[in-house]
mmCIF file of C-alpha atoms in Angstrom:
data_model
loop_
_atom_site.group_PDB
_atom_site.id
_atom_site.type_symbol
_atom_site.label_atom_id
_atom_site.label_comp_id
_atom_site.label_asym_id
_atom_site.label_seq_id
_atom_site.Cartn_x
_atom_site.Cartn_y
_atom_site.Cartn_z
ATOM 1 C CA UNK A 18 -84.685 5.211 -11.802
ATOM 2 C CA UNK A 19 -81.742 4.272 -14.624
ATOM 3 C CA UNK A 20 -80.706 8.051 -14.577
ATOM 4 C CA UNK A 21 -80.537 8.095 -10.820
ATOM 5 C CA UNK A 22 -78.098 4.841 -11.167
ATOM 6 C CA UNK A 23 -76.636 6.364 -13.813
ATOM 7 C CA UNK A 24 -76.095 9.741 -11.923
ATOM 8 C CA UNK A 25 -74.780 8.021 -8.711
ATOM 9 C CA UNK A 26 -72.468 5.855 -10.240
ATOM 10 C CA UNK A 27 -70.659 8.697 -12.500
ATOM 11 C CA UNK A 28 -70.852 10.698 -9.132
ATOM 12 C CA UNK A 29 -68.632 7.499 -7.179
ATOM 13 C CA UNK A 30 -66.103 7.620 -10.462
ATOM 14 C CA UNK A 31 -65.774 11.077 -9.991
ATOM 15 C CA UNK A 32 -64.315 11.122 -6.225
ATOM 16 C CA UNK A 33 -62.411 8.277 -7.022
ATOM 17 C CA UNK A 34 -60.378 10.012 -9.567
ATOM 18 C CA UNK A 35 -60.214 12.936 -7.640
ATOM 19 C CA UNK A 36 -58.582 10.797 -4.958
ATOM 20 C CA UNK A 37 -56.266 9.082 -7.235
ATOM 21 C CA UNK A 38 -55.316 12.584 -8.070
ATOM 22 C CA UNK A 39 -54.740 13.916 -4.651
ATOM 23 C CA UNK A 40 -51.656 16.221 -3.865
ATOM 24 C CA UNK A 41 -48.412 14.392 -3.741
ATOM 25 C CA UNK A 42 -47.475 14.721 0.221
ATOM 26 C CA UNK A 43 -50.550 12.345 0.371
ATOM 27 C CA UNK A 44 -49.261 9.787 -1.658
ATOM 28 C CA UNK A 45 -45.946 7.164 -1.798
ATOM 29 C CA UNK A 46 -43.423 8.004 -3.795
ATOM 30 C CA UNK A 47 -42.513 4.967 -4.420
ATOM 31 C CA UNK A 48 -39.225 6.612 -6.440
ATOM 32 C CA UNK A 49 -38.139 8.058 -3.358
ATOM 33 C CA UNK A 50 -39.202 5.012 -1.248
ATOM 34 C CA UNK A 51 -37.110 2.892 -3.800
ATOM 35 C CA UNK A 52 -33.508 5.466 -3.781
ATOM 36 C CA UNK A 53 -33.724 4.853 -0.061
ATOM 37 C CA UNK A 54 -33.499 0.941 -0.450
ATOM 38 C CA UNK A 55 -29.225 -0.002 -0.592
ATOM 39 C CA UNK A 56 -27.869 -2.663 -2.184
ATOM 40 C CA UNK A 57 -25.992 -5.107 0.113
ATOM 41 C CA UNK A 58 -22.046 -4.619 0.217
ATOM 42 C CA UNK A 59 -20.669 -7.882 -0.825
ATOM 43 C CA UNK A 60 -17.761 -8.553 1.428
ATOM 44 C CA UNK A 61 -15.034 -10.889 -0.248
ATOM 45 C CA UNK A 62 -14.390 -14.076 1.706
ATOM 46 C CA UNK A 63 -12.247 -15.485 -1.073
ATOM 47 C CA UNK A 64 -8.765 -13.341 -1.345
ATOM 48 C CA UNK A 65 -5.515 -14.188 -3.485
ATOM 49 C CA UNK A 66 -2.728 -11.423 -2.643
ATOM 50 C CA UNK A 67 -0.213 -10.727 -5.357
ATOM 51 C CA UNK A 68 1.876 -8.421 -3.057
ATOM 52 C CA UNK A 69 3.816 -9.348 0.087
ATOM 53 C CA UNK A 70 1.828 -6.372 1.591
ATOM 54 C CA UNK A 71 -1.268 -7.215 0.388
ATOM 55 C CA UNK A 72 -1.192 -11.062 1.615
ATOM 56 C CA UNK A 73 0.122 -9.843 5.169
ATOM 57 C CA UNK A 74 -2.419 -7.184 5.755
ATOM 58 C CA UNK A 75 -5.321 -9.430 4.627
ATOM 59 C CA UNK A 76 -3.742 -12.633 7.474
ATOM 60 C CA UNK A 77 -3.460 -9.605 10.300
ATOM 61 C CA UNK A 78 -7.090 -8.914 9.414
ATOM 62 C CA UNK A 79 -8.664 -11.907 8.892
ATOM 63 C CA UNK A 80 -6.281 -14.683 7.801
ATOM 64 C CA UNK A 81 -9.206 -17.324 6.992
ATOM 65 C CA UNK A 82 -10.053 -14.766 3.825
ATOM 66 C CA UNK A 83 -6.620 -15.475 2.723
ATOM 67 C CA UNK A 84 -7.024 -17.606 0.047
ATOM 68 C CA UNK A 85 -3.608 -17.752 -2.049
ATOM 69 C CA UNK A 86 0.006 -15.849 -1.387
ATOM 70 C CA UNK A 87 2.503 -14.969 -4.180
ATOM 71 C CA UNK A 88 6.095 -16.618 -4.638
ATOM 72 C CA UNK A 89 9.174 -14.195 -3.005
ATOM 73 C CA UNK A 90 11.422 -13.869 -0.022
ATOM 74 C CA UNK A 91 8.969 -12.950 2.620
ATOM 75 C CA UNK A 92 5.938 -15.265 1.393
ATOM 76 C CA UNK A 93 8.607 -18.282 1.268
ATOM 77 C CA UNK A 94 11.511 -17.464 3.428
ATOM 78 C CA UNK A 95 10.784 -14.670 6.230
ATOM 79 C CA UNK A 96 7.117 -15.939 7.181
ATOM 80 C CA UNK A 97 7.372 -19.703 5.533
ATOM 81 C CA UNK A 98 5.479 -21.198 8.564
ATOM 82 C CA UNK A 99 2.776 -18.496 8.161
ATOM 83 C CA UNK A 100 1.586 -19.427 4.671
ATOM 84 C CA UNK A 101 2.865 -23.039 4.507
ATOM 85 C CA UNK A 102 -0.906 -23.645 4.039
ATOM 86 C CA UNK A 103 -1.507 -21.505 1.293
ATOM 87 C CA UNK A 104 -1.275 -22.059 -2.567
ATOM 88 C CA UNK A 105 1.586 -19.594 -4.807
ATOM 89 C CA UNK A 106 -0.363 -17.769 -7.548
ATOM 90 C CA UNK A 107 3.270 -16.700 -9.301
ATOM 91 C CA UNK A 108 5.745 -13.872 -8.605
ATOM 92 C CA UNK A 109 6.042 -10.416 -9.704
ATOM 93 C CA UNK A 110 5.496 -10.521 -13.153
ATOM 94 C CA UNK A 111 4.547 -14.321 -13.633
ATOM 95 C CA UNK A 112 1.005 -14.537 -12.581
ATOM 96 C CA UNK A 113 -0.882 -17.708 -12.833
ATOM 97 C CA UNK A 114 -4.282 -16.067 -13.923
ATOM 98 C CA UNK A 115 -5.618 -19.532 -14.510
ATOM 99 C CA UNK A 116 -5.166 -20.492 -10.890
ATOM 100 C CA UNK A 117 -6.966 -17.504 -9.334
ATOM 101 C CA UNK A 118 -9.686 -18.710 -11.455
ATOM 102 C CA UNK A 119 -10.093 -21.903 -10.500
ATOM 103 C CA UNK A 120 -9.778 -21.040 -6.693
ATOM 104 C CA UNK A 121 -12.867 -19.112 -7.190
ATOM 105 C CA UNK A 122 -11.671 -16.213 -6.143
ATOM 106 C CA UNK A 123 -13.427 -12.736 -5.569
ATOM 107 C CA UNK A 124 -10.899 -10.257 -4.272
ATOM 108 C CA UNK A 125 -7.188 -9.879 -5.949
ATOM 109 C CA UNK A 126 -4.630 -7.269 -4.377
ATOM 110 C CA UNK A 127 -1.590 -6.334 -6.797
ATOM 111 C CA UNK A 128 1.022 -3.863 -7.264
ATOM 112 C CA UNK A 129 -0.318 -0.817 -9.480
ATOM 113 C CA UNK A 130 3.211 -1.009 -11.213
ATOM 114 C CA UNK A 131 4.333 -4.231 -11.602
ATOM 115 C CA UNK A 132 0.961 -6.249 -12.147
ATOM 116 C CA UNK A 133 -1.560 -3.642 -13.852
ATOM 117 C CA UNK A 134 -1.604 -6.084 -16.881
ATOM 118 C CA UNK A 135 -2.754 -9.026 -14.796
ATOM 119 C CA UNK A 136 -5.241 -7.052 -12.535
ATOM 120 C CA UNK A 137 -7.179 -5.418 -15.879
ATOM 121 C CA UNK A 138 -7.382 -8.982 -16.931
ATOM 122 C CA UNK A 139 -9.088 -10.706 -13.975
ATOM 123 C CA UNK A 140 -11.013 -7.769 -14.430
ATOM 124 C CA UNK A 141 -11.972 -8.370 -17.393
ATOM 125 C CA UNK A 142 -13.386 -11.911 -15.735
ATOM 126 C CA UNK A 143 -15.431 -10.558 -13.265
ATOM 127 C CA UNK A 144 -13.077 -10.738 -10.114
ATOM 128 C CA UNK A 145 -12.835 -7.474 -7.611
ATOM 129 C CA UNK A 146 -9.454 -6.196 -7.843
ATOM 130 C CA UNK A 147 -7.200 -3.619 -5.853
ATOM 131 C CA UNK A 148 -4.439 -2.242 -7.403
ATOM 132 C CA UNK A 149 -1.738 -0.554 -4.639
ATOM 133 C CA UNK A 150 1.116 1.076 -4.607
ATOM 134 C CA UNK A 151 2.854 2.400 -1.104
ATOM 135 C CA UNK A 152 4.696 5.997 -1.582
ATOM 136 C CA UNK A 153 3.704 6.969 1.537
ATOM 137 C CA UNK A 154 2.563 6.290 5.340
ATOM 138 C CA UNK A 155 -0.808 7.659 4.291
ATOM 139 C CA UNK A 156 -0.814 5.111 1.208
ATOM 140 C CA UNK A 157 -0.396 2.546 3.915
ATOM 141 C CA UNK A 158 -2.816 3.611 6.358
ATOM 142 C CA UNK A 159 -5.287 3.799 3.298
ATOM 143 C CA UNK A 160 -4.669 0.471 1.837
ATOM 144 C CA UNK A 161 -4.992 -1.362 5.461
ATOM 145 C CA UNK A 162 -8.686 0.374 5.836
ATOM 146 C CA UNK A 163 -9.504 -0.243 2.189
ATOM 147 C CA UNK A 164 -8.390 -3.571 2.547
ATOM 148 C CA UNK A 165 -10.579 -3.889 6.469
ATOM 149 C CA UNK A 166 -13.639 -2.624 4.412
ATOM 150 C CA UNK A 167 -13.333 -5.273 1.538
ATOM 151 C CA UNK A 168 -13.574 -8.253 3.619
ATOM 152 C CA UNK A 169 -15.530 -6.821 6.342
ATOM 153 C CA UNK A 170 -12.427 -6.675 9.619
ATOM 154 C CA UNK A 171 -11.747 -3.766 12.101
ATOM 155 C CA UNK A 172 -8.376 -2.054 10.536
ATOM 156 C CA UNK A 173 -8.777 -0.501 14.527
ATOM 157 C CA UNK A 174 -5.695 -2.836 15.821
ATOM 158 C CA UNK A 175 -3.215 -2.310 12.989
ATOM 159 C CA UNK A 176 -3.673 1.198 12.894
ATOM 160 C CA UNK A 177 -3.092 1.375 16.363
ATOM 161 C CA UNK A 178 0.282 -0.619 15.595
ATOM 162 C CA UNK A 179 1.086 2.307 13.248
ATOM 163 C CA UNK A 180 0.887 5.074 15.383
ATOM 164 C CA UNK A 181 2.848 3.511 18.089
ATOM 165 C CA UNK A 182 5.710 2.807 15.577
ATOM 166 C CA UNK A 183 5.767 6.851 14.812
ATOM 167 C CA UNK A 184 5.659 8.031 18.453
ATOM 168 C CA UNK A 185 8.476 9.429 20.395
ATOM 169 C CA UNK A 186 10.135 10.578 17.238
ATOM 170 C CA UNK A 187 13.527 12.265 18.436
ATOM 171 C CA UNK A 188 14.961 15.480 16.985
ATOM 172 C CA UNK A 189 16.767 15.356 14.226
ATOM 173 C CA UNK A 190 17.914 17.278 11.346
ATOM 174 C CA UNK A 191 20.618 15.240 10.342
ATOM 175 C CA UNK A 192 21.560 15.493 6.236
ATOM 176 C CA UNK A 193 21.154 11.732 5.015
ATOM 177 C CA UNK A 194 22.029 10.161 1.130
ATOM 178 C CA UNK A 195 20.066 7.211 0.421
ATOM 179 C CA UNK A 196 21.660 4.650 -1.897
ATOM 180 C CA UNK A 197 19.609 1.860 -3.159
ATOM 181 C CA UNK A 198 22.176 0.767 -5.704
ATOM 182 C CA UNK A 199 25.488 1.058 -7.188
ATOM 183 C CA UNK A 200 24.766 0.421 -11.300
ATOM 184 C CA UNK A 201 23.531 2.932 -11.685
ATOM 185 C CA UNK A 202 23.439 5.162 -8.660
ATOM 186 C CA UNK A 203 19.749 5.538 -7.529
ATOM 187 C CA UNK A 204 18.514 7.325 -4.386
ATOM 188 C CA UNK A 205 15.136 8.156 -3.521
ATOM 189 C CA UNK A 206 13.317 11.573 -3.604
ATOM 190 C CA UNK A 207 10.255 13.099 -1.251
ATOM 191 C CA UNK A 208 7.685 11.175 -4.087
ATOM 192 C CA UNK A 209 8.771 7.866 -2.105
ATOM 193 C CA UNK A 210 7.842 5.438 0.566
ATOM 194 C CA UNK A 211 11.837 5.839 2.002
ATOM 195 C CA UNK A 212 11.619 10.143 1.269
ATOM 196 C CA UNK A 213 8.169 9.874 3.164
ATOM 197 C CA UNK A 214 9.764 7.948 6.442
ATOM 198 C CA UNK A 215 12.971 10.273 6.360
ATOM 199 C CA UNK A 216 10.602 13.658 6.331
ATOM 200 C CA UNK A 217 8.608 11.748 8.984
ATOM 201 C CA UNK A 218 11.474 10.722 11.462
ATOM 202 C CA UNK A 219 12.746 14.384 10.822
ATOM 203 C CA UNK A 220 15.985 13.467 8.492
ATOM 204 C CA UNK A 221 17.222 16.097 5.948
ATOM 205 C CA UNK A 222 16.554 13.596 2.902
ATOM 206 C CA UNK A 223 19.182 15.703 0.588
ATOM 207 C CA UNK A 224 18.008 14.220 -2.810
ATOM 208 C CA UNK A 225 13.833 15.122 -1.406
ATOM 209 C CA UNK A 226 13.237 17.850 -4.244
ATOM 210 C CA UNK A 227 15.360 16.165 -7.211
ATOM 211 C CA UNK A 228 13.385 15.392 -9.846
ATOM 212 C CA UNK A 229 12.987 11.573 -10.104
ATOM 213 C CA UNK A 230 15.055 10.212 -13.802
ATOM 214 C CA UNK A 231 15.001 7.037 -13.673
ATOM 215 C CA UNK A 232 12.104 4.578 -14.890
ATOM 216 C CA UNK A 233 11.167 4.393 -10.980
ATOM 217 C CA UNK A 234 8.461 6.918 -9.573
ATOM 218 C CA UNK A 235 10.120 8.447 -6.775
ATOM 219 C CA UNK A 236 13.656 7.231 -7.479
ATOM 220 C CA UNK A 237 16.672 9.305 -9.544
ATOM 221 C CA UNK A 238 20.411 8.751 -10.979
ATOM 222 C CA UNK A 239 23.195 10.380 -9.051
ATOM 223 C CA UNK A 240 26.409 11.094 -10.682
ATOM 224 C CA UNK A 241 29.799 10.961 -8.518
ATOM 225 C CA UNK A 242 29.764 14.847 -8.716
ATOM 226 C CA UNK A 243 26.218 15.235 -6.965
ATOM 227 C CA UNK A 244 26.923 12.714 -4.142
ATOM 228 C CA UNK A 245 30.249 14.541 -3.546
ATOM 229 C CA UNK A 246 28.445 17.886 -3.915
ATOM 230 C CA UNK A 247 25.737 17.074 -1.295
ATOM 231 C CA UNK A 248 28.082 15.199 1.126
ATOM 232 C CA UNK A 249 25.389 13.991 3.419
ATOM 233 C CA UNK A 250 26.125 13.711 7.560
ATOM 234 C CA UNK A 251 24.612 10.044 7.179
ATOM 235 C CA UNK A 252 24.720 7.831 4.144
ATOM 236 C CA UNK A 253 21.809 5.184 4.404
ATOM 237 C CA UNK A 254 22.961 1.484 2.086
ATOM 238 C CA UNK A 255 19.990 -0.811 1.058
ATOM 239 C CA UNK A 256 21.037 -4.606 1.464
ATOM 240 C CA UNK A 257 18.566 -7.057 -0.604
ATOM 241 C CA UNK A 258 18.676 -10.299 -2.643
ATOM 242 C CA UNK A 259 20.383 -8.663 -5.566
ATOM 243 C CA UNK A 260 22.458 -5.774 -3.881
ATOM 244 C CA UNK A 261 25.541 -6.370 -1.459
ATOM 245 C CA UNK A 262 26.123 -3.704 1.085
ATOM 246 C CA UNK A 263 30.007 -3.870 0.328
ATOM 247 C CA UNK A 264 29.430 -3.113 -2.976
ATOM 248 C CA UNK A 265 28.979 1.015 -2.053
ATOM 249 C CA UNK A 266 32.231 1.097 -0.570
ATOM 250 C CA UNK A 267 34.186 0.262 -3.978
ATOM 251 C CA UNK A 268 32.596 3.107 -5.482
ATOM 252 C CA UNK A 269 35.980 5.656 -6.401
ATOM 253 C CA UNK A 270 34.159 8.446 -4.349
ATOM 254 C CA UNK A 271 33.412 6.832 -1.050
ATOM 255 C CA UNK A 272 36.409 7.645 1.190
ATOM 256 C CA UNK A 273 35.640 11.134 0.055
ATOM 257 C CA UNK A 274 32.527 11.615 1.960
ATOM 258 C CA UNK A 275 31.886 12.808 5.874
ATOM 259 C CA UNK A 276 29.301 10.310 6.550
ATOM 260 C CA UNK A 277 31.949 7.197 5.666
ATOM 261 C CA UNK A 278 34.754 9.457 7.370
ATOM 262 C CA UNK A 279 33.158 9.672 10.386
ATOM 263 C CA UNK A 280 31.329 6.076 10.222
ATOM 264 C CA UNK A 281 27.991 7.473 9.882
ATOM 265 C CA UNK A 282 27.255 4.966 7.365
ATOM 266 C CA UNK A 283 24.085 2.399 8.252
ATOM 267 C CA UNK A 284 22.911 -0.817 6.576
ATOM 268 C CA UNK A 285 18.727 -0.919 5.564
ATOM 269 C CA UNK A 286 16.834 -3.648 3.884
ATOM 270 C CA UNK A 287 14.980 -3.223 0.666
ATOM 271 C CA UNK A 288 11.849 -4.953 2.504
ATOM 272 C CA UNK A 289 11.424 -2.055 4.961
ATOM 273 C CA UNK A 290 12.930 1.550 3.805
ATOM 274 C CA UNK A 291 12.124 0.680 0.435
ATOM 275 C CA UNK A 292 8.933 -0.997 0.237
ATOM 276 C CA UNK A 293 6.752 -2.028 3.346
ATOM 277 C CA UNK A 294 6.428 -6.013 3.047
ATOM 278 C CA UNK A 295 4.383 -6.328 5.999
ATOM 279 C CA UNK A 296 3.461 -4.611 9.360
ATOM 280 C CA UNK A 297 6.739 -6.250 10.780
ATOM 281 C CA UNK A 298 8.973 -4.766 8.185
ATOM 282 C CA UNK A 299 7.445 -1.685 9.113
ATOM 283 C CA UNK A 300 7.971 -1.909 12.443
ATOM 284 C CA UNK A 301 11.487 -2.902 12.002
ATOM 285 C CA UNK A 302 12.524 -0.036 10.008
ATOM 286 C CA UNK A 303 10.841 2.436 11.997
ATOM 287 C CA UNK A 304 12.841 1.224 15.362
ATOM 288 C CA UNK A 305 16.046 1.462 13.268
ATOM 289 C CA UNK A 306 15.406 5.047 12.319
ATOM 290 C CA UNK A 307 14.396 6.223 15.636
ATOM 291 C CA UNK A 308 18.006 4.849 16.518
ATOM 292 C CA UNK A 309 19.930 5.933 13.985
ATOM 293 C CA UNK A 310 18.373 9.320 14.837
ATOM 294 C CA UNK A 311 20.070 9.323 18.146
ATOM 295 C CA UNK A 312 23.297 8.339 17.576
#
């Protein structure tokens, strides 16, 4: 009677090993159950914008994640009312790390140029960071879904506002010197947010496939004897806080050119041509172009 037991039992042990060992498409993988499992996108509700760009993207996409603006023209001057609200973290290069802290913070958007030091830092802390910098209309279009994705907002409407302010682009062809300044004489080439618009809005940028020499990406020093040489149909002159307009027409070779001959010369902003501060800038400069492109 014990051996029978005894046979019975080992007999029960057996099939339940050989079900324990049964062939794998009978079975959970719980591996492959486990890679299907994704984590949760955290969506930042808590944003401090370093950039001009960066805070007006994140209030045309969902102002309340707008937590702090930085210290300049547009933040204080151009859209005062719009941020009255909101705290100043600093300006370009005078960040107030210690504030973003405190604010709790868990999104930071900063120039890839001027701020790199301060981003790697809050980094270094724990915060989300995106570091931007706009040489082109495909930058922007990138950095306005990038920016939709972060904090969870449909970048639909904005890009939408993009296209419309690229349509009906008028023929063109025209040969056009870009002169951002005077000391010493820099003008954009193609590796630029201003030489992307002018191949965009069709202009013959003649300083596009110049090597850039200057300490700017994108931007190069023209002697007298290469403005002369390329004597441009239009001459485009950047006004901003620290460059007058009149100051381009004391330079000893201005009179010589066709554009100024034949007033062909037309006043930009820095906060447009140069560098998008916001959707409006954008807008603004693209209208001007399409103009300019007509006359």
């Amino acid at each position: 009677m014990n051996k029978y037991l005894i046979a019975v039992v080992t007999a029960c042990l057996v099939a339940v090993n050989l079900v324990g060992c049964s062939s794998p498409q009978n079975r959970t993988n719980p591996d492959k159950n486990t890679s299907q499992v994704q984590a949760p996108v955290l969506l930042a509700n808590r944003v401090v914008a370093l950039t001009p760009l960066g805070a007006d993207l994140i209030y045309n996409l969902d102002k309340s994640k707008l937590l702090a603006v930085p210290v300049g023209r547009y933040t204080d001057v151009i859209a005062k009312e719009k941020f009255a609200k909101l705290p100043r973290i600093g300006g370009r290069g005078n960040i107030n790390l210690e504030k973003i802290v405190a604010l709790k913070s868990d999104l930071v958007i900063g120039s890839e140029t001027f701020q790199s030091q301060a981003l790697n830092r809050l980094k270094e802390l724990g915060i989300n960071t995106v570091a931007h910098e706009t040489r082109s209309w495909q930058d922007l279009k990138k950095l306005t879904e990038d920016l939709a994705t972060r904090i969870g907002a449909d970048p639909k409407p904005i890009l939408s506002k993009y296209e419309s302010f690229v349509s009906q682009i008028p023929d063109n062809g025209k040969s056009v010197l870009v002169l951002v300044s005077t000391q010493p004489t820099l003008s954009p080439n193609k590796n630029s947010w201003s030489g992307d618009l002018l191949e965009k809005f069709k202009y013959k940028n003649v300083t596009a496939d110049l090597q850039a020499n200057s300490r700017f990406q994108g931007y190069l020093t023209l002697s007298q004897e290469q403005i002369l040489a390329t004597n441009p149909e239009k001459i485009f002159i950047i006004e901003s806080d620290n460059v007058n307009p009149e100051a381009f027409k004391k330079l000893p070779f201005w009179s010589q050119l066709q554009a100024t001959q034949n007033n062909q010369v037309y006043i930009f902003h820095h906060d447009g041509l140069i560098s998008p501060t916001s959707v409006r800038t954008v807008e603004e400069v693209t209208n001007q172009l399409r103009e300019v492109a007509s006359n």
